[in-house]
XYZ file of C-alpha atoms in Angstrom:
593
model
C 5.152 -0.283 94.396
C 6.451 -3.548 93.478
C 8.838 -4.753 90.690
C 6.620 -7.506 88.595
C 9.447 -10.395 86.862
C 8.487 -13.958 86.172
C 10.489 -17.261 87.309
C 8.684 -20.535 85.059
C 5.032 -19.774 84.582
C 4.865 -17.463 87.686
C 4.740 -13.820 87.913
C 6.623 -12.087 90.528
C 5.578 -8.922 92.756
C 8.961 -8.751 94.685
C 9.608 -11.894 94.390
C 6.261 -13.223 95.814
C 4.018 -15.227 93.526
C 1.366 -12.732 91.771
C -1.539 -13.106 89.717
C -2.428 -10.209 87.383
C -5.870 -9.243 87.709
C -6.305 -6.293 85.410
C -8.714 -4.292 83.476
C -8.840 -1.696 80.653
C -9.743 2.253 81.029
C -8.609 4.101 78.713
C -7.969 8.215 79.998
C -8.253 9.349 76.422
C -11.842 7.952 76.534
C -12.531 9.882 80.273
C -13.388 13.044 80.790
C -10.533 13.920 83.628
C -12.797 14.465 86.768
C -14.359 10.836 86.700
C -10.423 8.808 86.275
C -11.032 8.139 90.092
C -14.400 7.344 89.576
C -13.726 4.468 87.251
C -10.321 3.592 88.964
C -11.764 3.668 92.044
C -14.374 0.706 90.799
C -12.231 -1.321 89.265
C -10.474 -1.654 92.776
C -13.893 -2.179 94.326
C -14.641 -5.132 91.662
C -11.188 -7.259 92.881
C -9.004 -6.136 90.121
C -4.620 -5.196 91.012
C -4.300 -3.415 88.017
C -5.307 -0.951 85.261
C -4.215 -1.471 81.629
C -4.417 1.854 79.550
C -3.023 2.670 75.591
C -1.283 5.205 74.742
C -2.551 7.313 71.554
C 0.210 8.846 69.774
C -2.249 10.952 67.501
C -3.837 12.500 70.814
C -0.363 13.640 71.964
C 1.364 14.549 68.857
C -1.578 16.484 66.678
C 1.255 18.322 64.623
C 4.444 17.286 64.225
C 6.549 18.522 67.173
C 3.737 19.833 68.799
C 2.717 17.438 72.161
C -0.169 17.686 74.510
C -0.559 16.459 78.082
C -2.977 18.223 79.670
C -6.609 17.433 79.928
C -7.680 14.428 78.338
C -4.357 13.928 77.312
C -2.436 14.143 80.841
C -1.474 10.428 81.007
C 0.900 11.189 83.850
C -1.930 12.265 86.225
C -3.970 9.001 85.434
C -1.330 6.843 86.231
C -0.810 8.969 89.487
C -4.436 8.511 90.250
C -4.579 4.719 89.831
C -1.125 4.737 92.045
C -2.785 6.356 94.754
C -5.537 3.935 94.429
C -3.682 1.184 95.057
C -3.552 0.027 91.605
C -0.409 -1.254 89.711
C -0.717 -0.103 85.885
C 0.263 -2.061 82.401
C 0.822 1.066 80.122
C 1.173 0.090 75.821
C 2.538 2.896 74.204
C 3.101 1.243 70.867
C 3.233 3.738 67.707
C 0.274 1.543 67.099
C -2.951 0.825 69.163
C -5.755 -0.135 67.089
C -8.322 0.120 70.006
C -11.030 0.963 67.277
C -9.444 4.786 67.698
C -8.842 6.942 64.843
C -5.574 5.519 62.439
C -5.345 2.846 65.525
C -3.580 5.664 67.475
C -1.239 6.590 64.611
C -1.107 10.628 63.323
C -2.554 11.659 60.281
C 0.558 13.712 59.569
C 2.449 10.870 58.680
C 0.351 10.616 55.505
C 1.344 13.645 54.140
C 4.384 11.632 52.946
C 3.180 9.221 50.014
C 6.511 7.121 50.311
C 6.261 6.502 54.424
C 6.045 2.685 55.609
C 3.833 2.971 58.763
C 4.838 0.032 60.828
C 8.103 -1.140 59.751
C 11.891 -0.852 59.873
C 11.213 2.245 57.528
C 13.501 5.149 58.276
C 10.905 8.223 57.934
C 8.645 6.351 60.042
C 11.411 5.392 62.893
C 12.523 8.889 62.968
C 9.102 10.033 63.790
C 8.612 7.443 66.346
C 12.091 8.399 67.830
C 11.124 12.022 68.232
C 7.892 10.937 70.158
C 9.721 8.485 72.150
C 12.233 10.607 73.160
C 9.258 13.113 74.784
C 6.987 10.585 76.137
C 9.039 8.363 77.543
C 10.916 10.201 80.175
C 7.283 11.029 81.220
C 7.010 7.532 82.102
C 10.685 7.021 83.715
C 9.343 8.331 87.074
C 6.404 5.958 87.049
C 8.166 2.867 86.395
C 7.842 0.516 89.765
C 11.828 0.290 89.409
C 11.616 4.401 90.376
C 8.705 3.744 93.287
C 6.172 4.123 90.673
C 3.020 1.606 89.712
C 4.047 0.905 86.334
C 4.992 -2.559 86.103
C 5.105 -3.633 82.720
C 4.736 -1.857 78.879
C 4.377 -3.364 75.710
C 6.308 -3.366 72.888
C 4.039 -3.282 69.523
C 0.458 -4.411 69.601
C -0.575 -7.079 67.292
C 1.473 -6.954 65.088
C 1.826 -10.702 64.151
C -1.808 -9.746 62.564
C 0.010 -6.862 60.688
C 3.658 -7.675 59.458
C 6.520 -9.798 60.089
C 9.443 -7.307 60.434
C 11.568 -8.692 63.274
C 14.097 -5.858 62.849
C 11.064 -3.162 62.927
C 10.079 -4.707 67.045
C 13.784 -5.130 67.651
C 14.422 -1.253 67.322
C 11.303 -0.148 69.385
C 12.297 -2.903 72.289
C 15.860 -1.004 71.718
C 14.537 2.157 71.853
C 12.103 1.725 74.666
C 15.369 0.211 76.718
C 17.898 2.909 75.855
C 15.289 5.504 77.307
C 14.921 3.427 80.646
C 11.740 1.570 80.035
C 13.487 -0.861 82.634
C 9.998 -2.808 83.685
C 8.771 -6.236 82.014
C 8.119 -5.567 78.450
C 5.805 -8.141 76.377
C 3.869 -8.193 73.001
C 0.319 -9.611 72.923
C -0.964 -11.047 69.864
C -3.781 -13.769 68.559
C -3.200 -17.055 69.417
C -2.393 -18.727 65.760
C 0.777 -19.503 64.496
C 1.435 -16.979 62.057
C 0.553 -14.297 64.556
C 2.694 -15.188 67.288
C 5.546 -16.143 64.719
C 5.902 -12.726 63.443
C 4.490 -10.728 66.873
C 6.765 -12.421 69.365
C 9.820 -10.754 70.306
C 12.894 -13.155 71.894
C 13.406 -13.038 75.529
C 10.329 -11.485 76.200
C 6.816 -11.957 76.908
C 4.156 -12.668 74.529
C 0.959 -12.792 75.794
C -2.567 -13.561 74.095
C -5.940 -11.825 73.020
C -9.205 -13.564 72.528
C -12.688 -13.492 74.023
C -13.182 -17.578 74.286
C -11.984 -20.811 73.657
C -8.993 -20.711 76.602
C -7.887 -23.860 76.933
C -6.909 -24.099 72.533
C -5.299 -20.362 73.452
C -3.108 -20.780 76.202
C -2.538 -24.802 73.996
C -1.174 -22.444 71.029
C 0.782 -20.049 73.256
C 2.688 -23.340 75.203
C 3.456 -24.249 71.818
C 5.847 -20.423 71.498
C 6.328 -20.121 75.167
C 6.234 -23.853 77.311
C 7.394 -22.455 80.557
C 6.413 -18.536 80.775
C 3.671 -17.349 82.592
C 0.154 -17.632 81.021
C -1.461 -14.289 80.001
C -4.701 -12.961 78.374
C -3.922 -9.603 77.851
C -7.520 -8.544 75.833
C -10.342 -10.416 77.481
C -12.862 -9.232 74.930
C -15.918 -9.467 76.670
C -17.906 -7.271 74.877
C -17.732 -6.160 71.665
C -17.363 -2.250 69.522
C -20.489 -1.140 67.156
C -20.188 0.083 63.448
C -23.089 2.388 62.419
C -25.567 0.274 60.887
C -25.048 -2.503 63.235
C -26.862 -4.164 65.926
C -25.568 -3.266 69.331
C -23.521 -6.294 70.416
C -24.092 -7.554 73.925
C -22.787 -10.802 75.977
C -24.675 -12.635 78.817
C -22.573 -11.609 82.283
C -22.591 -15.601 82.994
C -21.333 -16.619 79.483
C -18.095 -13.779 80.542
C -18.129 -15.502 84.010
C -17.755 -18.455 82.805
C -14.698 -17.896 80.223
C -13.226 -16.024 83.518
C -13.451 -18.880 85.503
C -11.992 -21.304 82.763
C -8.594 -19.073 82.945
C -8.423 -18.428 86.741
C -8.635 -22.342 87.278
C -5.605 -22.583 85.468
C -4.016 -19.859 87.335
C -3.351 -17.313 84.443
C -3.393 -13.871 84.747
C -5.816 -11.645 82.856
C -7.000 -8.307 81.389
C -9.839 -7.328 80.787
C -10.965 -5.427 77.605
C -12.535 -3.341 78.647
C -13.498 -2.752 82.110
C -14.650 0.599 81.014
C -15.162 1.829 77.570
C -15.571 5.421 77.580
C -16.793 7.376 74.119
C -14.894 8.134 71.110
C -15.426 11.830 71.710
C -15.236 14.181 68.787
C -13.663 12.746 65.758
C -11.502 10.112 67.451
C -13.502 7.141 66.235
C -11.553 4.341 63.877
C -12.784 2.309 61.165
C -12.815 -1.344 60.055
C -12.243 -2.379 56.305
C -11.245 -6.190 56.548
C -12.185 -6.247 52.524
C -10.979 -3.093 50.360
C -14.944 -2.083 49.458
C -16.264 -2.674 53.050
C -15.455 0.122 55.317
C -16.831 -0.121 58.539
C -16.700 2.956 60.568
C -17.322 2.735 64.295
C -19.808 4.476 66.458
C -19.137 7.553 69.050
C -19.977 5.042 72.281
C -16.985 2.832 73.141
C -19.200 1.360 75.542
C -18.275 -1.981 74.472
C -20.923 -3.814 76.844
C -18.476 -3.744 79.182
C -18.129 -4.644 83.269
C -19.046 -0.096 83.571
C -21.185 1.084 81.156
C -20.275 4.227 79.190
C -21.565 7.059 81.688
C -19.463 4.391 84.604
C -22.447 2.130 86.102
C -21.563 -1.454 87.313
C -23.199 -3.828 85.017
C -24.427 -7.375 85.311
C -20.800 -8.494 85.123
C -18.939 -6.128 87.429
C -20.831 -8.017 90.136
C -20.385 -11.846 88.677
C -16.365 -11.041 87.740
C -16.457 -9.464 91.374
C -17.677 -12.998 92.738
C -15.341 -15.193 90.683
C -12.263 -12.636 91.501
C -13.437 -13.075 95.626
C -13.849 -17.322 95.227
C -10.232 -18.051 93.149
C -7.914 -15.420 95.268
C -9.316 -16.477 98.481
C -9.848 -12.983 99.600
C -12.579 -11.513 101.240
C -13.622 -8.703 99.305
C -15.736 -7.363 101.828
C -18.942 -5.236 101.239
C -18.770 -3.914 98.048
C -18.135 0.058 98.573
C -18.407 2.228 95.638
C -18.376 5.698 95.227
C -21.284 8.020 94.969
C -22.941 7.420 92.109
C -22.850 10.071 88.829
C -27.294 10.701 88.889
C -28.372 11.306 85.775
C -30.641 13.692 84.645
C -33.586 14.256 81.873
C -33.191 18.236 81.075
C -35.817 17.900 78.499
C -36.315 19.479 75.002
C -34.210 22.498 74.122
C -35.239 24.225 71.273
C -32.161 25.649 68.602
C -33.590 28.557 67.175
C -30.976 30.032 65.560
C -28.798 28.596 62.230
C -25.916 29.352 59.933
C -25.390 27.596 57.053
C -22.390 26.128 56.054
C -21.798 26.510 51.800
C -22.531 30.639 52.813
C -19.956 30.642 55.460
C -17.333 28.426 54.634
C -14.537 31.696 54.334
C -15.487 31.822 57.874
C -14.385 28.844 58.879
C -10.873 28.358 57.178
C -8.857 30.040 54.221
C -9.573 28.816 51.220
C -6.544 27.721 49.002
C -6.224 26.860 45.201
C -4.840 23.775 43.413
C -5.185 22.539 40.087
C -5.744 18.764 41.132
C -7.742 17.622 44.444
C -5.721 17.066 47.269
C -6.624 15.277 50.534
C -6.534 16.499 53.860
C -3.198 15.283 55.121
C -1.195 17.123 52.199
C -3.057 20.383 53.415
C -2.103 19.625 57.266
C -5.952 18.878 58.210
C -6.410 16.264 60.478
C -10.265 15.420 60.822
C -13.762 16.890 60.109
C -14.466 17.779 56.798
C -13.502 18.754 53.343
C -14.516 21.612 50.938
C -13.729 21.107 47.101
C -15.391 23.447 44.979
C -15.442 24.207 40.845
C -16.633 25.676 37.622
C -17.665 24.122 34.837
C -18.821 25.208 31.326
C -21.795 24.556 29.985
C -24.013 23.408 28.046
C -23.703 19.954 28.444
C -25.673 16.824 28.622
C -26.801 14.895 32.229
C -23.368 13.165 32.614
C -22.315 11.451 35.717
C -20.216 12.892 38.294
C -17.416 10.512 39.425
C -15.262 10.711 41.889
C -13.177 7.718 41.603
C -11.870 7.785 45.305
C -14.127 9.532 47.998
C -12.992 8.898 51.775
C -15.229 8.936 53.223
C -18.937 10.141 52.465
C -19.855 12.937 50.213
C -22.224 15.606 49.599
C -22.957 17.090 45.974
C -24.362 20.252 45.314
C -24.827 22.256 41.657
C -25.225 25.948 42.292
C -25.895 25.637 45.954
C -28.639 22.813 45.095
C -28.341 19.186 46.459
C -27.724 16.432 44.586
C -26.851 13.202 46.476
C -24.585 11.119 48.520
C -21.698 9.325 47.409
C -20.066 7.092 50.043
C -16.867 4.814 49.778
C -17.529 1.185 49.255
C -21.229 2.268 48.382
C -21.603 1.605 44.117
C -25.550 2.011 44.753
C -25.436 5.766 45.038
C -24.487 7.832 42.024
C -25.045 11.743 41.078
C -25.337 12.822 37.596
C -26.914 15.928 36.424
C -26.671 18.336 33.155
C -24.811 22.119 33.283
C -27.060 24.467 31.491
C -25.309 27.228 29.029
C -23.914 29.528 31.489
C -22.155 27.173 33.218
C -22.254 25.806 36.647
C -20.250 25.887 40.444
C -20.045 22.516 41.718
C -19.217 21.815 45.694
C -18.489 18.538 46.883
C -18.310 18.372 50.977
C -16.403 15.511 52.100
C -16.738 13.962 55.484
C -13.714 11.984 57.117
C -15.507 9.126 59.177
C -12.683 7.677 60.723
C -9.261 6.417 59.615
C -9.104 2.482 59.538
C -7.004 1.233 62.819
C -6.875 -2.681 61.716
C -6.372 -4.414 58.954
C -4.441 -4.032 55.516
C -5.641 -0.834 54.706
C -4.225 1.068 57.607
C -2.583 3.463 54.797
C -6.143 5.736 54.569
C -6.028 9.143 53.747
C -9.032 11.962 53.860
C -11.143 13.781 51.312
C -10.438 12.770 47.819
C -7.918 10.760 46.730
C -7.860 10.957 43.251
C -9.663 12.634 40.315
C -13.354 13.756 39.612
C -14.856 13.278 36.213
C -17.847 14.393 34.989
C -18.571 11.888 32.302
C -15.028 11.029 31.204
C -13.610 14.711 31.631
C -11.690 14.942 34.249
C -12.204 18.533 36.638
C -9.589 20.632 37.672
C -9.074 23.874 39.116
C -10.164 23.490 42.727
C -11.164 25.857 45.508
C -10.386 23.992 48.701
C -11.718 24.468 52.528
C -10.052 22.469 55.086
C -12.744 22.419 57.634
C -12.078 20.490 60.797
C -14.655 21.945 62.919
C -12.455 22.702 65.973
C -13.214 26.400 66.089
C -16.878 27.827 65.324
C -16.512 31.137 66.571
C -16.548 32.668 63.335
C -19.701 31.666 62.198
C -22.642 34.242 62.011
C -25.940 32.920 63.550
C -28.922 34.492 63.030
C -32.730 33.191 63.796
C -33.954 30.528 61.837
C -37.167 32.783 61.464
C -36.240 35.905 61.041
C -37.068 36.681 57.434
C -40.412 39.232 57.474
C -42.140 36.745 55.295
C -42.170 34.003 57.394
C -39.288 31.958 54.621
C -37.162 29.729 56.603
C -33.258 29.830 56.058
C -32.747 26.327 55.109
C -34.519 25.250 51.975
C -34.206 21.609 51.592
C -31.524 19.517 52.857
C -28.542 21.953 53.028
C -25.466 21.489 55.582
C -26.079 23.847 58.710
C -25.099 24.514 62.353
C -27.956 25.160 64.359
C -27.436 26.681 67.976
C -29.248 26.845 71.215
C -29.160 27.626 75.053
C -30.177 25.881 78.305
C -30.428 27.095 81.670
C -28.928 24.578 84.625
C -29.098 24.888 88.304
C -28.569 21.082 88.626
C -25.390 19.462 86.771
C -25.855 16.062 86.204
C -24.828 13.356 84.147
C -26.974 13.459 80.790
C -27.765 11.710 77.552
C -28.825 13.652 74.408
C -31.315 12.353 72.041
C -31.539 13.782 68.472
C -34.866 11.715 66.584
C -35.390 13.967 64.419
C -32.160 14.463 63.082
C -29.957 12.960 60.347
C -26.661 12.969 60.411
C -23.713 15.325 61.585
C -21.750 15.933 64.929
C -22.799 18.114 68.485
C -21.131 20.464 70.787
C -22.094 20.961 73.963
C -20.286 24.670 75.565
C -17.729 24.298 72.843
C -16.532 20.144 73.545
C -17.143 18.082 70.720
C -19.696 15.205 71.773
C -19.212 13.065 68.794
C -21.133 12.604 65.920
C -24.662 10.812 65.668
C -26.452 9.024 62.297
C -30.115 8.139 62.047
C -29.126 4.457 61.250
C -28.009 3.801 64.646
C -27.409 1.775 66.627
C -26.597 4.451 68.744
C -29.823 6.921 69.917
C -27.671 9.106 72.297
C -25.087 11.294 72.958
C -23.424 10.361 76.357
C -22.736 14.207 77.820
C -20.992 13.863 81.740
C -21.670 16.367 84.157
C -18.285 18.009 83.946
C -18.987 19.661 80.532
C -21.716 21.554 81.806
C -22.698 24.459 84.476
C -24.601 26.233 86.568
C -26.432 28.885 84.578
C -26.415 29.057 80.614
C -24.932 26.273 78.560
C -24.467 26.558 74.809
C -25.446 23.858 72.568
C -24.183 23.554 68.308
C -25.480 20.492 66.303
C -23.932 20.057 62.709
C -26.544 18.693 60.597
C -25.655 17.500 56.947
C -28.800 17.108 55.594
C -32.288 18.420 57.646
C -34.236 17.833 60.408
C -38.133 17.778 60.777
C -38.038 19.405 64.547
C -34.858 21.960 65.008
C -34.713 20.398 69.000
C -33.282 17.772 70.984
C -33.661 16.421 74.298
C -31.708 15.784 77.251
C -32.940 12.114 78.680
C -31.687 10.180 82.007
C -31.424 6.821 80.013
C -28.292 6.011 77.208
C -30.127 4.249 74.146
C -27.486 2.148 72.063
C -29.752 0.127 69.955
């Protein structure tokens, strides 16, 4: 593979004049058998190279503990899109944002109230250091300067929109040297002053992110860089979902024509994305621009994007195709894909049998005892979900129950009975209720919904926070369940049914996981819809789809072939509050909104 250097506002593939044509897939967000799928497409549509993050969180889980297998084995992708014929940008910033979970970062490092995430702070650097120092000799062989496709890696990502500690990019553009990161390195940030101030790093590359208005980007970047080459390193065109939104879309000829405005000036690009993917399981991020508007983002990272989330060329896969063919003057031939991923409708499965989750919580994890609430980082829990249980004498008058920091959504129950939501940001919902003489045992289920990836409130730990009160009185004395969901094989099912008089299990709304089976001799592609449901996540033969919410936009799971098989396949949803119809269905058709 070439070596990829710049001489005035050229780029340079072994010394010949080269025009990055790139787009974004991220592996994370790819189940592992369709990489050449997707790869293989974005060759197909005109585009040199594949841009890709790198999620620390993904490959560190525990501290010291790394993962590069499955999902996670960023070497073989970057094999894969070699073979292909693809050169490969790789960002392996600490940071991401990508609207991922802590914007790539591990939840560990909140376990330490006095860390600086993002800055020349020494507990922070040391844990970057001991990531670098295993991830980046991964990358050494793939580096174009060892025959490899990498041919350039950035060095933070956005930060100008984050912080302005020079000496905090200095060290990782130090530390990414002294390992051998010996390809073009560059920063991208927005295209405003203060961003590119503080973003920039001297003597490299800064390149620019935005979705329109070219000509007053690249203007702003000539003011920072006057002879470098022009880059847009995040095309945006498409856009991420929050739940509760509208499903964004943009017209394939309004993305056309902001294309066309930055290939007439001969600037390279990448796109973001050419494929979105899904935020499986609990990977999703969060937005809070505003300290009282959190945002959390859906399961599809679809993104309205050039493939669509189960890897279909859209509307603009074929007009970028055209533009690509017209400005390189190259004959792209007949467009050749390969075979398409059918999908199929499976049809209603019924889930017949349930266990519910307040009974079987010492099941799922071992409970531990504090005197004040903690959340879940300083217990070593990651994602999922939080159990904080109480007593509390009685009598006493209906009081309020306040819990004066809840992150992110909460469910209230009084001796095993409901009570109500609380939800961060949300001052409309409240719970109050009175403990009769013999007391009462109060459980509060807390759901993390995604750690914020942008913004000033990356610092956003799980669970609760800080104190509950009921009234003024502050509670103590806590039961706690860490409950991230990962393994369910301790749970006892039973039928839903089964009681001789007919009396269903669940009475009222009532957390529960509810489990079915499905016969296949056909393994197809699939999307699973769940009307009748609330709220809560699914597995499908023990992989963790995502979660779903009734408020959409999103209608369906995406579920690719490769996580099913012939015969019987096993199917959990986690519902938090009920469902009218214990069954969902397996359509042919994804329904975002």
């Amino acid at each position: 593979m070439g070596v990829l250097t710049y001489k005035g506002a050229q780029f340079l593939l072994d010394e010949e004049p080269f025009q990055i044509l790139s787009g974004a897939i991220h592996y994370f967000r790819v189940v592992p058998e369709y990489w050449e799928d997707r790869l293989l497409k974005l060759k197909a549509c005109g585009f040199n190279t594949v841009e890709t993050y790198v999620p620390w969180n993904v490959h560190e889980p525990q501290p010291g503990q790394y993962r590069f297998e499955g999902m996670a084995d960023l070497e073989r992708f970057i094999r894969i899109a070699g073979n292909a014929g693809l050169y490969v940008i790789v960002r392996p910033s600490p940071y991401i944002c990508a609207e991922w979970e802590f914007g790539g970062l591990p939840s560990w490092l909140l376990a330490d109230n006095d860390i600086r995430l993002r800055c020349n702070d020494a507990t922070f650097l040391a844990n970057v250091d001991r990531y670098y120092d295993v991830l980046l000799p991964r990358l050494q062989p793939l580096l174009s300067t060892h025959g490899g496709p990498i041919i350039a890696m950035q060095i933070e990502n956005e930060y100008g929109s984050f912080g302005n500690d020079a000496s905090y990019l200095q060290y990782l553009r130090n530390g990414m040297v002294r390992r051998g990161m010996d390809v073009l390195l560059f920063t991208s940030d927005g295209p405003t002053d203060h961003m590119l101030q503080a973003g920039s790093v001297p003597g490299h590359l800064a390149t620019v992110n935005f979705g329109s208005g070219t000509q007053g980007a690249f203007a702003k970047l000539r003011e920072y860089q006057a002879d470098e080459p022009l880059m847009c390193m995040e095309y945006w065109n498409g856009w991420f979902d929050h739940w509760g939104e509208s499903h964004h879309t943009r017209e394939a000829s309004d993305v056309a024509r902001v294309l066309e405005e930055m290939l007439r000036v001969g600037a390279s690009v990448n796109f973001y994305m050419f494929h979105g993917g899904t935020n499986f399981g609990f990977y999703n991020g969060a937005n809070c621009q505003q300290k009282d508007q959190y945002e959390p983002t859906i399961t599809s990272y679809d993104y309205d994007s050039l493939l669509s989330e189960s890897g279909e060329p859209t509307a603009k896969f074929h007009a970028v195709r055209n533009l690509i063919a017209w400005y390189s003057n190259r004959d792209l031939g007949e467009l050749v894909l390969p075979d398409p991923k059918e999908t199929i409708a499976y049809g209603r499965v019924e889930l017949k049998q349930c266990a519910v989750l307040l009974a079987q919580v010492d099941q799922l994890s071992v409970p531990v005892q504090r005197t004040n609430l903690e959340p879940m980082e300083k217990l070593g829990q990651d994602y999922g979900f939080i159990l904080y249980q109480t007593r509390i004498s009685g009598p006493r008058e209906r009081q309020e129950l306040v819990v004066q920091e809840v992150r992110d959504r909460a469910l209230v129950f009084v001796n095993g009975q409901f009570q109500g939501v609380l939800e961060r940001g949300n001052t409309a919902l409240s719970v109050s209720f009175e403990v009769p003489p013999e007391g009462a045992d109060i459980a509060i289920l807390v759901e993390n919904m995604g750690r914020i990836n942008y913004g000033p409130y990356l610092k956003d730990p799980k669970g609760i926070t800080e104190g509950v009160r009921h009234g003024f009185q502050f509670l103590f004395d806590w039961t706690i369940h860490c409950l991230p969901m990962t393994d369910l094989s301790g749970l006892h099912f039973r039928e839903q049914l089964a009681e001789a008089d007919g009396e269903a299990e669940i009475k009222g709304e009532e957390p529960a996981f509810y489990r079915g089976s499905f016969q296949l001799t056909d393994v197809r592609d699939t999307f699973l819809r769940l009307d009748s449901w609330t709220k809560g996540f699914v597995y499908v033969n023990g992989f963790n789809l995502g979660r779903y919410w009734n408020k959409g936009p999103q209608k369906t799971l995406y579920v690719p072939a490769p996580l099913l098989r012939e015969g019987e396949n096993e199917i959990i949803v986690f519902e938090l509050h009920q469902t009218v119809d214990q069954a969902i269905t397996f359509v042919d058709t994804a329904d975002l909104g």
